[in-house]
Coordinates of C-alpha atoms and ligand atoms in Angstrom, one line a residue:
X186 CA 0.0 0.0 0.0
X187 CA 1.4 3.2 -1.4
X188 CA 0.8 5.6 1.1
X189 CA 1.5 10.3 0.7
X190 CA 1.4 11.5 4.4
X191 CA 1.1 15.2 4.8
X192 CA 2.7 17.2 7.9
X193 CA 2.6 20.3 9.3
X194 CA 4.6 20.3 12.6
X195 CA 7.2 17.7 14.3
X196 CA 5.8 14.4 12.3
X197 CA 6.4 12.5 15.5
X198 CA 3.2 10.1 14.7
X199 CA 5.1 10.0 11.1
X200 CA 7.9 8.8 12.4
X201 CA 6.0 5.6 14.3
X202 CA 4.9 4.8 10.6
X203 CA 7.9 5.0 9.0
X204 CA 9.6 2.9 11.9
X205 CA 6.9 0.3 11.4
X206 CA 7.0 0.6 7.1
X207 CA 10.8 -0.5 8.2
X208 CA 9.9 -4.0 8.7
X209 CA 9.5 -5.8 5.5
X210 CA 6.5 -7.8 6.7
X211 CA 4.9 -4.1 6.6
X212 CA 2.6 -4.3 3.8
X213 CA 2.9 -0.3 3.2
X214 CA 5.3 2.1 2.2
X215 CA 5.3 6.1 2.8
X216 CA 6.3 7.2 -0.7
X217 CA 6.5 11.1 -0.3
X218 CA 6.3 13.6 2.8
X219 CA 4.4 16.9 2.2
X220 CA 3.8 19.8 4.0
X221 CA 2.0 23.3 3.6
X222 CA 5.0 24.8 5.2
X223 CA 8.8 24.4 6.2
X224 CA 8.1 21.6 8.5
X225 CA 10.4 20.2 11.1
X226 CA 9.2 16.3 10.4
X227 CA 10.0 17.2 7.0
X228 CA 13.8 16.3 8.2
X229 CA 12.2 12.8 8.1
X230 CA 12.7 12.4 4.9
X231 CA 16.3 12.7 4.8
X232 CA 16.1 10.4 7.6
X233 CA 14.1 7.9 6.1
X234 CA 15.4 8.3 2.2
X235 CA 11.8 9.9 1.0
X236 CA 11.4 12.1 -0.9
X237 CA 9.7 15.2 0.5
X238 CA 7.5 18.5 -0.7
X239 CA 6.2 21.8 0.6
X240 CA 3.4 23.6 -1.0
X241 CA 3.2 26.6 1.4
X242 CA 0.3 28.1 2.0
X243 CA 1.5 31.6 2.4
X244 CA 2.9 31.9 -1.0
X245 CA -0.8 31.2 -3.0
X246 CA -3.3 33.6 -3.5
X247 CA -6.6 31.4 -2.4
X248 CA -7.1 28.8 -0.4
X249 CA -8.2 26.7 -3.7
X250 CA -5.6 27.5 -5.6
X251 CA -3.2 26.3 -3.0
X252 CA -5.1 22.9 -2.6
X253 CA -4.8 22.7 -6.6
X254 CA -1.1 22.9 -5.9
X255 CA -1.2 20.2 -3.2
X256 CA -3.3 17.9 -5.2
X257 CA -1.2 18.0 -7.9
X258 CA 1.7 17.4 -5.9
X259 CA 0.1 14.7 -4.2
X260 CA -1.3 12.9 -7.4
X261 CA 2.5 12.8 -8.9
X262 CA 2.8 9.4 -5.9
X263 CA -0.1 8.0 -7.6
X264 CA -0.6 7.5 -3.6
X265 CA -3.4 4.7 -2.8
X266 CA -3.4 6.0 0.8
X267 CA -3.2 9.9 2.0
X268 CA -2.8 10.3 5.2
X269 CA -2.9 13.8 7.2
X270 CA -0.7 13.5 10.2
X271 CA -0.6 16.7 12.2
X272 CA -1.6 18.6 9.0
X273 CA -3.1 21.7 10.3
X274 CA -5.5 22.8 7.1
X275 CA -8.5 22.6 5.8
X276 CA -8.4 20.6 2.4
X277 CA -10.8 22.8 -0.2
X278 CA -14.0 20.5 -0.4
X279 CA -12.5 19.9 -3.9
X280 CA -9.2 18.1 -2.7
X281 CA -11.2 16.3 -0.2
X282 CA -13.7 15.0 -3.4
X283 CA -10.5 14.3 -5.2
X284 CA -9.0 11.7 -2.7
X285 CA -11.4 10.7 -0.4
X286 CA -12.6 8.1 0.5
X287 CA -8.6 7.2 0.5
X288 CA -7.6 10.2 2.8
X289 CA -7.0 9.9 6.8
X290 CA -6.4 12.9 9.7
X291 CA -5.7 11.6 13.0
X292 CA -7.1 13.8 15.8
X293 CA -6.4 14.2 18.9
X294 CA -10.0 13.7 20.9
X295 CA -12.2 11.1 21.1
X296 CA -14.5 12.7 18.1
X297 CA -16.9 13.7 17.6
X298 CA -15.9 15.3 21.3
X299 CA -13.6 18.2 21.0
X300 CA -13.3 18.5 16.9
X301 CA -11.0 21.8 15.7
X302 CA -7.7 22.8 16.2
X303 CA -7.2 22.5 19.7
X304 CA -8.8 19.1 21.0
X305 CA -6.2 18.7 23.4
X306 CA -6.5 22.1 24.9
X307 CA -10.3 22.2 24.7
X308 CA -10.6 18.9 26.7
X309 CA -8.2 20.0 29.2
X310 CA -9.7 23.1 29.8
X311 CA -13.4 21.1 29.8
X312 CA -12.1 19.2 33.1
X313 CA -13.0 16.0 31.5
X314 CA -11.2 13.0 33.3
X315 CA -10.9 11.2 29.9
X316 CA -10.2 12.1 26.3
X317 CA -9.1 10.2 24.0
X318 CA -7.8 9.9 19.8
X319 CA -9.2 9.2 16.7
X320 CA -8.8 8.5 13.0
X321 CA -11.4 9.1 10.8
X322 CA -12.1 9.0 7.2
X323 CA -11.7 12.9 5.5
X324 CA -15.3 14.3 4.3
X325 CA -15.9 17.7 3.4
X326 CA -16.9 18.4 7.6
X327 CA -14.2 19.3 10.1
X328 CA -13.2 16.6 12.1
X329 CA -16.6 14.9 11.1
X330 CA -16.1 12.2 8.5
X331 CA -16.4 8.1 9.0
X332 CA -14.6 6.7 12.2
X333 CA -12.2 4.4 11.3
X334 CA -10.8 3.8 14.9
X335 CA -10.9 5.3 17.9
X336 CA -9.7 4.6 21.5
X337 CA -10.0 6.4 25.1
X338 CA -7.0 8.3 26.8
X339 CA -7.2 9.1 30.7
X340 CA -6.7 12.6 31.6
X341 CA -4.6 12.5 34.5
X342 CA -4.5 15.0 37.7
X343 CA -1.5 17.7 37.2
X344 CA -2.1 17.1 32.8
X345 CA -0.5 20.1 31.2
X346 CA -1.8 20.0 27.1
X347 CA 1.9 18.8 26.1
X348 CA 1.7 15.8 28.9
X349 CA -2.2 15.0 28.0
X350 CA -1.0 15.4 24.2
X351 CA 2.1 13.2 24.4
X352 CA -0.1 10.5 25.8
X353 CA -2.7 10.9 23.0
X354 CA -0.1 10.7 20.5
X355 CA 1.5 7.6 21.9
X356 CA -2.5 5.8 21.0
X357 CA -2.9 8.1 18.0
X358 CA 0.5 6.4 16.4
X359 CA -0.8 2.8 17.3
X360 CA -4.0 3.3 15.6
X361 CA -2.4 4.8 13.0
X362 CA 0.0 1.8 12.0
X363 CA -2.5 -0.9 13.1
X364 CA -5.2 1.4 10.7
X365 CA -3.1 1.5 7.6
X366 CA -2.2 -2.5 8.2
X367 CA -5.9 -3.3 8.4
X368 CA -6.4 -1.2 5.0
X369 CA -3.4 -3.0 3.4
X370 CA -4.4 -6.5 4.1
X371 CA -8.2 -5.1 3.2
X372 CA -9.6 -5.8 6.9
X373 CA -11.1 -2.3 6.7
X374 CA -12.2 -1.2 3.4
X375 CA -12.3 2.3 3.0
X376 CA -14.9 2.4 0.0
X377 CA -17.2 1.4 2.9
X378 CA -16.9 4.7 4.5
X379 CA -17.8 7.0 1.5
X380 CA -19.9 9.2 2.2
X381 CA -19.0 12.0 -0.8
Ligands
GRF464 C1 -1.2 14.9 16.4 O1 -1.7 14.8 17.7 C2 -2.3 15.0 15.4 O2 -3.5 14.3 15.7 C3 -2.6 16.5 15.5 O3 -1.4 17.1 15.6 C4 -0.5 16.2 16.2 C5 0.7 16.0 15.3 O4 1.8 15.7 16.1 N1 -3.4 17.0 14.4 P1 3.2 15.3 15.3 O5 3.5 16.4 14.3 O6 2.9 14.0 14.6 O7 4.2 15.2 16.4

């Protein structure tokens, strides 16, 4: 399974993929690393030998226009698999038509609770005693498409939004690699979870 993964920050839950596309018995492969911006986890590609691109978003005129950029970019991996991994845009509804149902975000709640930007901080700041992550199929909603897997993540006493977040992350990269494996040996079948 031929897989694009776009970044936008530290591609931590990147690297966990890349680490387990390692072992040969790995039935994917990260092909290309993108990024709207001059992302840190975009030194993962040097890391990793992948090739890597950056379609910023600051240098386009419209928020279409720079998703035309990005798909293009995207469609030159003839990518069966695009997965947003800390990618902090909104895809124009016409990239999202153009790729789902084949394009995954993780997010950091347990959605549909605390959708948006800041999941972790809104859950902290709700006082709730558990949160947890998600990964969902990408529809033309924020944050609202097809669940694909989800699991709870206590919030502990004393949690500041990088402690809650770290512990997110470390269930957000296991149902990331565990999601992509079930997709590449056709356990989940993301046709299912059209909705567009
Ligand atoms: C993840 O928690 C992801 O769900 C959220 O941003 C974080 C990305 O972290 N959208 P990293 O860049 O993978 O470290």
């Amino acid at each position: 399974l031929s897989m694009v993964v776009l970044i936008s920050g530290g591609g931590s839950n990147l690297r966990s993929l890349l680490e387990a596309c390692q072992d040969a018995e790995y039935p994917a492969r990260v092909v290309a690393i993108g990024a709207d911006r001059d992302a840190d986890g975009l030194d993962l590609g040097e890391e990793f030998g992948i090739p890597t691109f950056t379609v910023p978003f600051s240098s386009h005129t419209s928020r279409e226009a720079w998703g035309e950029e990005l798909l293009a970019q995207i469609r030159q991996w003839t990518p069966e698999l695009v997965v947003l991994s800390g990618f902090m845009r909104l895809l124009p509804p016409r990239v999202v038509a153009a790729l789902s149902p084949r394009l995954l975000n993780t997010h950091p709640a347990y959605l549909p609770e605390f959708p948006g930007a800041h999941g972790v901080r809104d859950a902290l700041a709700a006082g709730v005693t558990e949160t947890g992550a998600s990964l969902i199929v990408v529809d033309t909603g924020v944050d609202d498409g097809p669940i694909i897997a989800q699991e709870r993540v206590p919030v502990l006493p004393g949690d500041t939004e990088a402690s809650l977040h770290e512990r997110i992350k470390t269930v957000e990269r296991r149902l990331l690699v565990q999601a992509v494996l079930d997709i590449a040996n056709g356990h989940v079948d993301l046709e299912e979870h059209s909705q567009i």
